[in-house]
PDB file of C-alpha atoms in Angstrom:
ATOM      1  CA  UNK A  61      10.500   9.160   1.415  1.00 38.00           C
ATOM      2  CA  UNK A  62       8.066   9.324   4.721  1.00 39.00           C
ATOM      3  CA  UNK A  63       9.612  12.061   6.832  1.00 42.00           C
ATOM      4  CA  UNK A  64       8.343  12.289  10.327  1.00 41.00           C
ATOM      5  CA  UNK A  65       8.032  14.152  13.058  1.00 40.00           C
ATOM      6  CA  UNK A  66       8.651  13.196  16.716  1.00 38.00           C
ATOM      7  CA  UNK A  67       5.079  12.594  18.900  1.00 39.00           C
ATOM      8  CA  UNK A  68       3.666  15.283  20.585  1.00 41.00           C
ATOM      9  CA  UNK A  69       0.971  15.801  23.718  1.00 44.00           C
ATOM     10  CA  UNK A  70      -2.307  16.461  23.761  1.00 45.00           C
ATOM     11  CA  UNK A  71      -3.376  19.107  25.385  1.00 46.00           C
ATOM     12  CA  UNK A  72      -7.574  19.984  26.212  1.00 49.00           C
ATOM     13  CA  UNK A  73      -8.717  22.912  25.018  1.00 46.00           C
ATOM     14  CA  UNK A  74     -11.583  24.732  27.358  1.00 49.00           C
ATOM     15  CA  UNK A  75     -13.979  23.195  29.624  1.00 50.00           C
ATOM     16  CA  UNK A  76     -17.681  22.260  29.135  1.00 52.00           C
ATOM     17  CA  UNK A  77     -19.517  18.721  29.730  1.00 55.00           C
ATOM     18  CA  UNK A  78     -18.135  15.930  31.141  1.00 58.00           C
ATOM     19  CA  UNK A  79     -16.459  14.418  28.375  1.00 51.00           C
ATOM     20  CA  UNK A  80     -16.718  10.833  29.246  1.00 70.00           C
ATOM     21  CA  UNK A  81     -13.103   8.739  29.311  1.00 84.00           C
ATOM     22  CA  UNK A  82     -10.251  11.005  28.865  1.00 89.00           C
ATOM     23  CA  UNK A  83      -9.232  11.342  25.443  1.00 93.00           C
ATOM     24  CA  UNK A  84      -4.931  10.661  25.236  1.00 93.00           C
ATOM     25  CA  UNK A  85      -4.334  12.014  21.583  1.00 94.00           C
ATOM     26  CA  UNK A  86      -0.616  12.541  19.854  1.00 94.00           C
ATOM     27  CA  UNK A  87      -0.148  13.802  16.842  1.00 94.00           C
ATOM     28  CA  UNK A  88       3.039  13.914  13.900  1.00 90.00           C
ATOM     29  CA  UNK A  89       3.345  15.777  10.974  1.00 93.00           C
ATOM     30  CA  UNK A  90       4.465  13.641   8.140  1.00 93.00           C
ATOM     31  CA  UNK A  91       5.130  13.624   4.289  1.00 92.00           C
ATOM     32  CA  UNK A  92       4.889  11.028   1.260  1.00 86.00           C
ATOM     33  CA  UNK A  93       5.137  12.092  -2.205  1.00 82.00           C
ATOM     34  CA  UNK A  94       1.816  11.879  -3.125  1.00 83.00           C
ATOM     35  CA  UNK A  95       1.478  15.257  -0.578  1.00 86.00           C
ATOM     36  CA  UNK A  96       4.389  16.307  -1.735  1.00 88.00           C
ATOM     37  CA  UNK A  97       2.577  16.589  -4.969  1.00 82.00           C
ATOM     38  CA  UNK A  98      -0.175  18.179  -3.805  1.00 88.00           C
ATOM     39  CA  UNK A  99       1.513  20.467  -1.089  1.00 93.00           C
ATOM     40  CA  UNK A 100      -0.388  18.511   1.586  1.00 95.00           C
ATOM     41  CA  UNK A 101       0.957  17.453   5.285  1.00 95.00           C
ATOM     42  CA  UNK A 102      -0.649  14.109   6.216  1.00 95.00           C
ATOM     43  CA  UNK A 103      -1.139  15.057  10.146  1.00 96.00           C
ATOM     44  CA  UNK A 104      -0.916  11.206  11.504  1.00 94.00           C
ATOM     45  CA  UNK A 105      -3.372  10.901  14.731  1.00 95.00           C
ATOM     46  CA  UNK A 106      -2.156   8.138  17.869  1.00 94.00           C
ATOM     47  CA  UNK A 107      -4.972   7.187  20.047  1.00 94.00           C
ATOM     48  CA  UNK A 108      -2.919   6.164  22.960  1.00 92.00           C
ATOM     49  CA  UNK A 109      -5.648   5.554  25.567  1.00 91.00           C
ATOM     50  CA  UNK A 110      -8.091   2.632  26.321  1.00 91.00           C
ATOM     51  CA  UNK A 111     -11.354   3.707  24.135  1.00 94.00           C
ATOM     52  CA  UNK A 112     -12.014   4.451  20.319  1.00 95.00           C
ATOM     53  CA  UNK A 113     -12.426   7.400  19.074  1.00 96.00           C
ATOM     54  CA  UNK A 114     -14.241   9.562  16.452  1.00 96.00           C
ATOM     55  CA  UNK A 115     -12.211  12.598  14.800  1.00 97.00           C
ATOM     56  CA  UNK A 116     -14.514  14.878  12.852  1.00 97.00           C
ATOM     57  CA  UNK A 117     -12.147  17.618  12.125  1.00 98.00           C
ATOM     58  CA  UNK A 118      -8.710  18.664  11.947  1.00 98.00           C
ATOM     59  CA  UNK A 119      -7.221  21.983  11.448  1.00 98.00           C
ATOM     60  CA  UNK A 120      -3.505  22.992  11.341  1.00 97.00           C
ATOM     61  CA  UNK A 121      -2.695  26.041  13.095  1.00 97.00           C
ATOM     62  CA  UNK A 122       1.327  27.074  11.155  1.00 96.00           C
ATOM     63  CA  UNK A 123       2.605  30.578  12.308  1.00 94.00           C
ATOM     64  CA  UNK A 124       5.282  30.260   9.017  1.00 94.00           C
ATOM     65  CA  UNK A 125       2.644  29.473   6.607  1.00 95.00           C
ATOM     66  CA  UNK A 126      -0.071  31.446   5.050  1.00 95.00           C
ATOM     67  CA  UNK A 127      -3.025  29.554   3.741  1.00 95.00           C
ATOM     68  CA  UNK A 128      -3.507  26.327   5.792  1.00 95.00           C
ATOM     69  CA  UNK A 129      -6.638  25.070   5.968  1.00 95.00           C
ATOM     70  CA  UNK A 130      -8.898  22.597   7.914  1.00 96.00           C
ATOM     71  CA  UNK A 131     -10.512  19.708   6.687  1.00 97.00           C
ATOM     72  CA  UNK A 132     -13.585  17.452   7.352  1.00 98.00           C
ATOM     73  CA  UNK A 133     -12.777  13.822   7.788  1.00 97.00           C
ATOM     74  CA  UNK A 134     -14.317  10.558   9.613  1.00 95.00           C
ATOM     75  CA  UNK A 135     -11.704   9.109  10.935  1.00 94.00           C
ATOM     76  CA  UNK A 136     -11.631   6.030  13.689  1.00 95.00           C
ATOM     77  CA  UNK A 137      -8.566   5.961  15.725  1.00 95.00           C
ATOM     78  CA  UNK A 138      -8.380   2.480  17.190  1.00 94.00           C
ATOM     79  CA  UNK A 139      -6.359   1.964  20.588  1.00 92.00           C
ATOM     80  CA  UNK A 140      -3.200   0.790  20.858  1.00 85.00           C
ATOM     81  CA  UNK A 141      -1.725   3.748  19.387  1.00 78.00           C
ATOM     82  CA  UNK A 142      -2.203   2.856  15.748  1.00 78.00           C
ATOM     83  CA  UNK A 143      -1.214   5.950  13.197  1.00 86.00           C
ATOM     84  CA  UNK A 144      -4.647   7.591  11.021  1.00 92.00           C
ATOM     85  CA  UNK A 145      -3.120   9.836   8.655  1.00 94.00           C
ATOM     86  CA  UNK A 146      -5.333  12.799   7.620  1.00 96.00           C
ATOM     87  CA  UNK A 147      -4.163  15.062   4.498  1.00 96.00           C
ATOM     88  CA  UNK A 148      -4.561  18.934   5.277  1.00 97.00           C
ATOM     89  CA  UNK A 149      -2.902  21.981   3.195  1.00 96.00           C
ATOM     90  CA  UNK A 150      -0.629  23.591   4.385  1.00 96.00           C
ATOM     91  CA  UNK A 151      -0.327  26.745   2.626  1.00 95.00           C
ATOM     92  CA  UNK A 152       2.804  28.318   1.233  1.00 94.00           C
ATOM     93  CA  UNK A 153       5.237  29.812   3.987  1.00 94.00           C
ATOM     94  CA  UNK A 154       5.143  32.928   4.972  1.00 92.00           C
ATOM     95  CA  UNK A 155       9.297  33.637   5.301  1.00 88.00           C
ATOM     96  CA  UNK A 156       8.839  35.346   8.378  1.00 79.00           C
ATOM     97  CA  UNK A 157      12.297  36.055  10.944  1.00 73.00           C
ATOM     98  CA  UNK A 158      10.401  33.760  13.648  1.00 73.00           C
ATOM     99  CA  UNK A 159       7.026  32.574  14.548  1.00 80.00           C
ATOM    100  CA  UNK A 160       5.252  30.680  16.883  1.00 89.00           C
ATOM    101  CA  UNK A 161       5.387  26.731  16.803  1.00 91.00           C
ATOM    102  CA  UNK A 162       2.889  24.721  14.881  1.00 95.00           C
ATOM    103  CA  UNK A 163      -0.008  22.755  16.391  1.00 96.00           C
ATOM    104  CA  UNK A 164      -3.441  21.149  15.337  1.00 97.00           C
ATOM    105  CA  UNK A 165      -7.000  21.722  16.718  1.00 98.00           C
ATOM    106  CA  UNK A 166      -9.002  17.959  16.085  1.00 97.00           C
ATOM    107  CA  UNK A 167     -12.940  17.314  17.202  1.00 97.00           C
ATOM    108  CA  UNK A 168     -12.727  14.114  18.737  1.00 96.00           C
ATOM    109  CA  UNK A 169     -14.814  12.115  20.487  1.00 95.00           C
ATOM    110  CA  UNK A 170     -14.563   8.884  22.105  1.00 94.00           C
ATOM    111  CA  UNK A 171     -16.806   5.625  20.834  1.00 93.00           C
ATOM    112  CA  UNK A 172     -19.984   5.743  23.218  1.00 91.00           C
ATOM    113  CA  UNK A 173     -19.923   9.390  23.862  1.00 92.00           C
ATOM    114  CA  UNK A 174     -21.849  11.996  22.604  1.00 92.00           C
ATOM    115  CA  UNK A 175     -19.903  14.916  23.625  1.00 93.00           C
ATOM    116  CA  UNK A 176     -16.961  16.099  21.261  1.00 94.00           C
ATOM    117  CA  UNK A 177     -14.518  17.820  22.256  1.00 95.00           C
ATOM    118  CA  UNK A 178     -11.561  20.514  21.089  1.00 96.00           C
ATOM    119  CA  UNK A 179      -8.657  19.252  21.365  1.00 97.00           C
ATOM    120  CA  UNK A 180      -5.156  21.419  21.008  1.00 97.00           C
ATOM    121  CA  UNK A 181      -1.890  18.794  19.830  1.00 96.00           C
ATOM    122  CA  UNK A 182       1.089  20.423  19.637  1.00 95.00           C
ATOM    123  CA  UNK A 183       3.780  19.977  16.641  1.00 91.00           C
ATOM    124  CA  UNK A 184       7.606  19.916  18.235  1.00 81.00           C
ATOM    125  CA  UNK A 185       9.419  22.836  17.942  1.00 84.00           C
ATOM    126  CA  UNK A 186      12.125  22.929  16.505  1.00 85.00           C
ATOM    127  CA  UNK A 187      10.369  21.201  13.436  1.00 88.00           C
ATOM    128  CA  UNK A 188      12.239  19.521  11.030  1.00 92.00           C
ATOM    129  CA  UNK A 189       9.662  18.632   8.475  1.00 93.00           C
ATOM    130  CA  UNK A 190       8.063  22.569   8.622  1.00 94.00           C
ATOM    131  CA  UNK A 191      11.864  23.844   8.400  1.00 92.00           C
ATOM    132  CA  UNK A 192      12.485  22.036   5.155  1.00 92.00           C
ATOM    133  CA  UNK A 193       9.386  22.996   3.633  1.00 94.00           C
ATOM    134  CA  UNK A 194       9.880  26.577   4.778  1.00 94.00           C
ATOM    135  CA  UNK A 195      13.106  26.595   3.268  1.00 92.00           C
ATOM    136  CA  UNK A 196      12.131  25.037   0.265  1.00 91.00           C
ATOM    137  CA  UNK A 197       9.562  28.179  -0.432  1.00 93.00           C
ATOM    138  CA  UNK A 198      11.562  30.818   0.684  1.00 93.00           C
ATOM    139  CA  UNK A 199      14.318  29.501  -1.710  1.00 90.00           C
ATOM    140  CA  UNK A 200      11.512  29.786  -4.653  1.00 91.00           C
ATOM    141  CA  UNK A 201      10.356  32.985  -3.375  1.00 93.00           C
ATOM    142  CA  UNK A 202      13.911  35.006  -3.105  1.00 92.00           C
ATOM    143  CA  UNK A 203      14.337  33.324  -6.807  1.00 94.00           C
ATOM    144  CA  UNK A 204      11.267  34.856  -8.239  1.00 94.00           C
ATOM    145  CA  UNK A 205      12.019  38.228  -7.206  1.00 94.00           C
ATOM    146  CA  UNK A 206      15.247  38.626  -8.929  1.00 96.00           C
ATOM    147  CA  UNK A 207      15.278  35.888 -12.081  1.00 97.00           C
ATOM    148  CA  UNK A 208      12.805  34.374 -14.377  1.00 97.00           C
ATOM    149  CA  UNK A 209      13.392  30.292 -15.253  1.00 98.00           C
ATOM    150  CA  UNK A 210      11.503  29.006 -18.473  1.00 97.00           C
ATOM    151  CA  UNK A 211      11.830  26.495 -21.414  1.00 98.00           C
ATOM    152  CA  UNK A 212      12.256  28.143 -24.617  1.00 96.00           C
ATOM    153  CA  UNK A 213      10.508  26.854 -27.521  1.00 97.00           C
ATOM    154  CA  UNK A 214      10.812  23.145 -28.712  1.00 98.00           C
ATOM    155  CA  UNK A 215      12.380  21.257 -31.716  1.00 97.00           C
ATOM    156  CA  UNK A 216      11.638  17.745 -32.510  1.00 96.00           C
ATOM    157  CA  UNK A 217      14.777  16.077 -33.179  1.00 96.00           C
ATOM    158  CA  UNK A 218      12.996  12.799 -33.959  1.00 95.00           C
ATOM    159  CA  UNK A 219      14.933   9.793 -32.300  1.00 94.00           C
ATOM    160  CA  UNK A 220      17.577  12.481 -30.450  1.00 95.00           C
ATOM    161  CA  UNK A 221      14.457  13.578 -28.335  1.00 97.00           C
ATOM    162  CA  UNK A 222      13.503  17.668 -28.206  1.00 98.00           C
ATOM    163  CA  UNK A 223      15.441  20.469 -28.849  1.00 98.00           C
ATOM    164  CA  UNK A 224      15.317  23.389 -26.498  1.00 98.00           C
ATOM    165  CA  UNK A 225      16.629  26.001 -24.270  1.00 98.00           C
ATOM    166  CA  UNK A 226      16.616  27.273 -20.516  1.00 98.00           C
ATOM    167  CA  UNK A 227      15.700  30.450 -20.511  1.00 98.00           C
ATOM    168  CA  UNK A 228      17.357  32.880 -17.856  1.00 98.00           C
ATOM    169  CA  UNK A 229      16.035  36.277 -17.619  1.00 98.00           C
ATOM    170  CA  UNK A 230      16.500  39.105 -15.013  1.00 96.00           C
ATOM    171  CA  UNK A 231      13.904  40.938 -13.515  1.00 96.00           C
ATOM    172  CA  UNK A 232      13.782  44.935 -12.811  1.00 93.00           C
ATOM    173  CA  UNK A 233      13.726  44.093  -8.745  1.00 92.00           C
ATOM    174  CA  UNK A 234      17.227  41.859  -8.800  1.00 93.00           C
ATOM    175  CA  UNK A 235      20.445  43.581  -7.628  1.00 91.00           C
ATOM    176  CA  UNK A 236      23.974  41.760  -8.847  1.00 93.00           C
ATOM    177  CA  UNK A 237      24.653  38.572 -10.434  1.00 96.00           C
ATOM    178  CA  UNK A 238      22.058  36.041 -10.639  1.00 97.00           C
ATOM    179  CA  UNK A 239      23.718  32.872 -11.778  1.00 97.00           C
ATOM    180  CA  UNK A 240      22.474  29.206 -12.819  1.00 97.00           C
ATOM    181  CA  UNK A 241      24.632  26.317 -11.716  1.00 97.00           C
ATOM    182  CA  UNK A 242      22.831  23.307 -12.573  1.00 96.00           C
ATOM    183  CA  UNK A 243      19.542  22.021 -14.352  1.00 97.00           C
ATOM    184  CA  UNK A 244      18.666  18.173 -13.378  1.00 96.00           C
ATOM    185  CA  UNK A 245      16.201  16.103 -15.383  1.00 96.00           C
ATOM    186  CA  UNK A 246      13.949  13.275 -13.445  1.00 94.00           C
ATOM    187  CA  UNK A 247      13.283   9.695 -13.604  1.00 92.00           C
ATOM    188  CA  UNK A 248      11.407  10.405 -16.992  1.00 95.00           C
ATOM    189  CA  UNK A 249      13.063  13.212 -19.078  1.00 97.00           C
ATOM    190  CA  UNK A 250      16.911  13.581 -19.536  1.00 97.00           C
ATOM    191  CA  UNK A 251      18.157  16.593 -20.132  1.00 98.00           C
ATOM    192  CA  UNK A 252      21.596  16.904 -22.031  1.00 97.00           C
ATOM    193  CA  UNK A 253      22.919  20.572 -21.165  1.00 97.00           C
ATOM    194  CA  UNK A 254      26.493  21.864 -22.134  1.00 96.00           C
ATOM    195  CA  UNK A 255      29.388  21.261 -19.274  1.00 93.00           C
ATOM    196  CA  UNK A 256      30.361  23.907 -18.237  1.00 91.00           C
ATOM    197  CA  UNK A 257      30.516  25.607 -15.093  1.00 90.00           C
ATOM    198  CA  UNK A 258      28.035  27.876 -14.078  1.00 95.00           C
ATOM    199  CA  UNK A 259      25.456  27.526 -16.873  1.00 97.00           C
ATOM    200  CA  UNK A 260      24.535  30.874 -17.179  1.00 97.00           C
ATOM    201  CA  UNK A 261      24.745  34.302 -15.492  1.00 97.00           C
ATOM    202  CA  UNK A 262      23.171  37.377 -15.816  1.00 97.00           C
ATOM    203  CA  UNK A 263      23.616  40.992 -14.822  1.00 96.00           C
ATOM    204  CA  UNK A 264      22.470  44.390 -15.364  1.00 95.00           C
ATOM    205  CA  UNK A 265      24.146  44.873 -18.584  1.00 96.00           C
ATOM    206  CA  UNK A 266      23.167  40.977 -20.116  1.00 97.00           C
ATOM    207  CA  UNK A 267      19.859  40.503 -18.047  1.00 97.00           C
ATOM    208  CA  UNK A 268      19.001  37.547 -20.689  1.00 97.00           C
ATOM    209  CA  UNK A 269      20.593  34.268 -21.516  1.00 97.00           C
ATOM    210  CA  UNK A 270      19.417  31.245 -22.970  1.00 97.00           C
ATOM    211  CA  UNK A 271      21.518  27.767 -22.761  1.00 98.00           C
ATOM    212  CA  UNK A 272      20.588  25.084 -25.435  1.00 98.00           C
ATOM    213  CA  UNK A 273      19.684  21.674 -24.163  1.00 98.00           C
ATOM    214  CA  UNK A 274      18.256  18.158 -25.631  1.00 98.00           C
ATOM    215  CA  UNK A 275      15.385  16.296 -23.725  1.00 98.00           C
ATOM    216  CA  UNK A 276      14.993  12.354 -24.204  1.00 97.00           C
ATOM    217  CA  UNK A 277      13.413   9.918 -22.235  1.00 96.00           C
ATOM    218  CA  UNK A 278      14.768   8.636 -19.509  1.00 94.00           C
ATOM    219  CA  UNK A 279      12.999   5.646 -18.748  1.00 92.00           C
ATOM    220  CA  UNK A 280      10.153   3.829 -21.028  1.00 93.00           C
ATOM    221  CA  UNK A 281       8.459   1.081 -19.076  1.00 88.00           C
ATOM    222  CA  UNK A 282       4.816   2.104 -18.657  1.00 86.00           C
ATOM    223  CA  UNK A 283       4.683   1.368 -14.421  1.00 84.00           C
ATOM    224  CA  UNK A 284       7.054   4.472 -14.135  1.00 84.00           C
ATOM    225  CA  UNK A 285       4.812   6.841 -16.049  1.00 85.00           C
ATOM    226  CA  UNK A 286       1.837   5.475 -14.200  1.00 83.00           C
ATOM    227  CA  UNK A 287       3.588   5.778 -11.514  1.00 84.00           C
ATOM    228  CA  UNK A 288       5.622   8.413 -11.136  1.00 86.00           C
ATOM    229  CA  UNK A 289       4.242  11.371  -9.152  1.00 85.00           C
ATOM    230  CA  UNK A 290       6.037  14.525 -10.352  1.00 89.00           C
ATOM    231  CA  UNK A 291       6.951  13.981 -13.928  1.00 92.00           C
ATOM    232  CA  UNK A 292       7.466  17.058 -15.047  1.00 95.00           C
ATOM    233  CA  UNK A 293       9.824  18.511 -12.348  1.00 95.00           C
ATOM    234  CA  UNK A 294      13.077  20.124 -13.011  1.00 97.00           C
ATOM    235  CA  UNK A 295      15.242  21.751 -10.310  1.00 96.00           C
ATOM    236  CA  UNK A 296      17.731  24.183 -10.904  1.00 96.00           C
ATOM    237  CA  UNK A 297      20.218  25.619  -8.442  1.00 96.00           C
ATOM    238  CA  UNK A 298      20.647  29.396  -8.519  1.00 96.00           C
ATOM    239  CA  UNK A 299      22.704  31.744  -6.547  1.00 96.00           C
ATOM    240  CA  UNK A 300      22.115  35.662  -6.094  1.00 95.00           C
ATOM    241  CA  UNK A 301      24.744  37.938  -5.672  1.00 92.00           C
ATOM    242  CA  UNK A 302      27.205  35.313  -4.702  1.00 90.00           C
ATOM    243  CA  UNK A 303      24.926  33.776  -1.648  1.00 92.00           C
ATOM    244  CA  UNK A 304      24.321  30.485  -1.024  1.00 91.00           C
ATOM    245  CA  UNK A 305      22.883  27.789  -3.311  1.00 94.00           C
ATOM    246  CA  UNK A 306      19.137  27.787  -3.408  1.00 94.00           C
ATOM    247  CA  UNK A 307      17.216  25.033  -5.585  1.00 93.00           C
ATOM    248  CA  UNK A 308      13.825  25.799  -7.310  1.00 93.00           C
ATOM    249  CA  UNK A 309      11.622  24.168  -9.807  1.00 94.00           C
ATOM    250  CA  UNK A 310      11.564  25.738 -13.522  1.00 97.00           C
ATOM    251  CA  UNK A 311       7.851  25.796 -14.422  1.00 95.00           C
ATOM    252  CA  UNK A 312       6.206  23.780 -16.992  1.00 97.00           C
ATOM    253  CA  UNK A 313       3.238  24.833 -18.244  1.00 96.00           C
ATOM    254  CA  UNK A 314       0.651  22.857 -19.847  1.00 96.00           C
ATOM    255  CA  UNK A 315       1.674  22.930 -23.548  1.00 96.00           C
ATOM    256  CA  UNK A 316       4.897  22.281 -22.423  1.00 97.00           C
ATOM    257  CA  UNK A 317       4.009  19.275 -20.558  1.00 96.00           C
ATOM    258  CA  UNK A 318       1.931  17.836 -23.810  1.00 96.00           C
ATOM    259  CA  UNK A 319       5.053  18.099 -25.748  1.00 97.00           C
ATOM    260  CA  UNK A 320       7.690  16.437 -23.881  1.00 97.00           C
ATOM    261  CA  UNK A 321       4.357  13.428 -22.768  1.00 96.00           C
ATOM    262  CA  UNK A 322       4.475  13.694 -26.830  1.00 96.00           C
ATOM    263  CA  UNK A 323       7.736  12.727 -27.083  1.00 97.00           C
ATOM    264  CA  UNK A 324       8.256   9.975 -24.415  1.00 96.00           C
ATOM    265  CA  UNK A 325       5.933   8.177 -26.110  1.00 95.00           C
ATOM    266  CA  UNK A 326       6.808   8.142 -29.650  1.00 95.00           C
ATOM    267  CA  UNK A 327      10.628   7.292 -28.820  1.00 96.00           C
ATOM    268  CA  UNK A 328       9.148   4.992 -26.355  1.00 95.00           C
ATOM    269  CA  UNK A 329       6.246   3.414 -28.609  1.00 94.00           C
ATOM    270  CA  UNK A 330       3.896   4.209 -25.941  1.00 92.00           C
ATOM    271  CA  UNK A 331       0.166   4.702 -26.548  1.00 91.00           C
ATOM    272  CA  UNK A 332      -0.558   8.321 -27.251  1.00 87.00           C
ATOM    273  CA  UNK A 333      -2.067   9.537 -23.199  1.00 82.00           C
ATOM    274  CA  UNK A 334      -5.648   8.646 -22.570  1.00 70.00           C
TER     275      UNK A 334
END
């Protein structure tokens, strides 16, 4: 899903030479899934004035984050106001009480000159796509600190899929109840779990649960797996001490990942993965 943000002015940064036709740049900060994926923003440039123009660099400047980065890139923004996404990282955030609001620096040029120039577009503020993935981290973060999420070991079951468990597991730093609600498969792994109602809690004095589960495909065509861009992600929604429900992925790690891939494809009589 493309979420967007609303278009924001340019504003020049500095003086120095004459900079040739006035440069009117807007910028948005949007998201598909493929950035999703690779915990990117794509910062999508409007050249709203009357002359190409050459961006050489853009660099995201985000107060909650730590870890953004700039990036190199060669892009032509046409007039008319056309959208040139560029990808940039943007870090993991930073949980603060309240920061600053976001902007980007670009180089930019326009077709014909020589003279590039440092420009400042600002983000809007309140930010709605920044806010969610804020949220989203500090969720994980607060998590981390007070329970551990993991797959216990495997068990083919041959046509019924893998055998497993969820692995719940309180660390020294967590204070209360740390309780699991839900565990949701994807588009390609179903996961079978008992119903019941929370799934599992622990405390100081049973800091370690497991709860059994099945995994079986849950699709087979071969344009889903090529497709698909975050196979292997599993949210479950936690709650600490009580508080409100916070959502988080349960890692996967590598051998993991070969297993279950394992399984789709023999249920699915899928080539073995290339």
């Amino acid at each position: 899903m493309l979420l967007a943000l609303a278009a924001a002015v340019a504003v020049r940064a500095g003086a120095g030479p004459e900079p040739g036709p006035e440069l009117h740049l807007t910028a948005t900060a949007e998201q598909w899934r493929v950035h999703e994926v690779n915990r990117q923003l794509a910062i999508a440039l409007h050249n709203n004035g009357d002359v190409p123009v050459h961006v050489t660099r853009v660099e995201p400047v985000l107060p909650s984050f730590d870890g953004e980065s700039g990036v190199d890139t060669d892009a032509l923004l046409p007039v008319g106001g056309l959208r040139v996404d560029v990808p940039v990282p943007y870090g993991t955030g930073s949980c603060v009480a309240a920061a600053a609001a976001s902007h980007v620096v670009v180089d930019a040029r326009a077709e014909g000159s020589t003279v590039v120039e440092r420009l400042t577009l600002p983000l809007p503020d309140p930010n709605p796509l920044l806010d969610k993935l804020l949220r989203a981290d500090c969720a994980t973060q607060r998590i981390e600190q007070s329970v551990t999420l993991r797959f216990g070991p495997w068990t083919d079951a041959g046509a019924s899929g893998l055998r497993g468990s969820l692995v719940v597991e309180r660390t020294a730093a967590a204070t209360g109840t740390i309780t699991v609600h839900e565990l949701d498969g994807n588009v390609m792994y179903a996961l079978r779990l008992p119903a019941r109602t929370p799934l599992a809690s622990v405390t100081a004095a049973a800091p370690t649960a497991s709860v059994p589960l099945t995994a079986t495909p849950g699709r087979c065509d071969p344009h889903a797996l090529a497709e698909i861009k975050k196979p292997f992600e599993f949210l479950a929604t936690v709650t600490l001490d009580g508080g409100d429900k916070l959502v988080t992925d349960v890692p996967v790690p590598d051998a993991d990942r070969k297993t279950l891939d394992t399984m789709l494809r023999r249920i699915c009589k899928l080539p073995p993965a290339g």
